[in-house]
């Protein structure tokens, strides 16, 4: 069943083999045996992809449920022995994951040596249900109601520009001054950063901003800001070193952009395995005093 589920989720025997750390031949043999035992063809195989047959879709969902219950039973047994085990597959944004999540997970694994951690770093949208992750770290607004979110921290954000830009274009004194500046725009599916949100007098102010440069990559915007090309909106942790070195200057400090939430997302389930309870509690503790500094 595990081999069959992995092939369906990954779309190929070779990818399933890498996931389960088995050869392609072993995965193929196990799925073939399952088909013989059931007396039904489970997979449509082509040279480009593998997909479940119409009859196998419901069986695939049942298999996932059974495997989750087996894993939960084993986790509960190990917890009663005070020895939690298992694998947790986690996805996080690239830079934040490398700088903050990876060190936290290293500490967690030292504390719980029998829990294996698979960390995947990517800046593209990751769906834990579709992409096969137990936990996804996401920074920003949440919209998917099929997931449970646990807030880890707020991520303070700032506006900043290079000294050369400020010298050339002047220092904005109020939020509305941004309308006369070149704002560096982050555009990706679901992005809302063409409307910047600010805290002002206990309320939130939204300002539609414009600029001559846009990208779907935050690192590109940072480099453009360093080259003196405009003002960028960044989480403080992304640019803290550049601020300390005076390569970037924080602007509009009295009316900073609204922070965004750092959340841990996981699929909806009836019972949360012990390993997941442990990792969520641990990450919450690690990020409890997060300031981005």
Short mmCIF file of C-alpha atoms in Angstrom, two decimals, residues 6 9-10 13-22 27 87 89 118 131-132:
data_model
loop_
_atom_site.label_atom_id
_atom_site.label_comp_id
_atom_site.label_asym_id
_atom_site.label_seq_id
_atom_site.Cartn_x
_atom_site.Cartn_y
_atom_site.Cartn_z
CA UNK A 6 3.82 6.91 -3.09
CA UNK A 9 1.44 10.99 -5.09
CA UNK A 10 4.76 11.34 -6.87
CA UNK A 13 7.96 4.75 -9.78
CA UNK A 14 11.41 6.34 -9.59
CA UNK A 15 10.20 9.31 -7.52
CA UNK A 16 8.32 6.94 -5.23
CA UNK A 17 11.49 4.89 -4.84
CA UNK A 18 13.44 7.97 -3.79
CA UNK A 19 10.72 8.88 -1.31
CA UNK A 20 10.71 5.42 0.28
CA UNK A 21 14.45 4.86 -0.24
CA UNK A 22 13.86 1.77 -2.36
CA UNK A 27 8.53 -0.35 -5.94
CA UNK A 87 9.29 11.10 9.93
CA UNK A 89 8.17 16.27 6.13
CA UNK A 118 12.89 16.04 5.86
CA UNK A 131 2.65 17.90 -2.28
CA UNK A 132 2.85 15.38 0.56
#
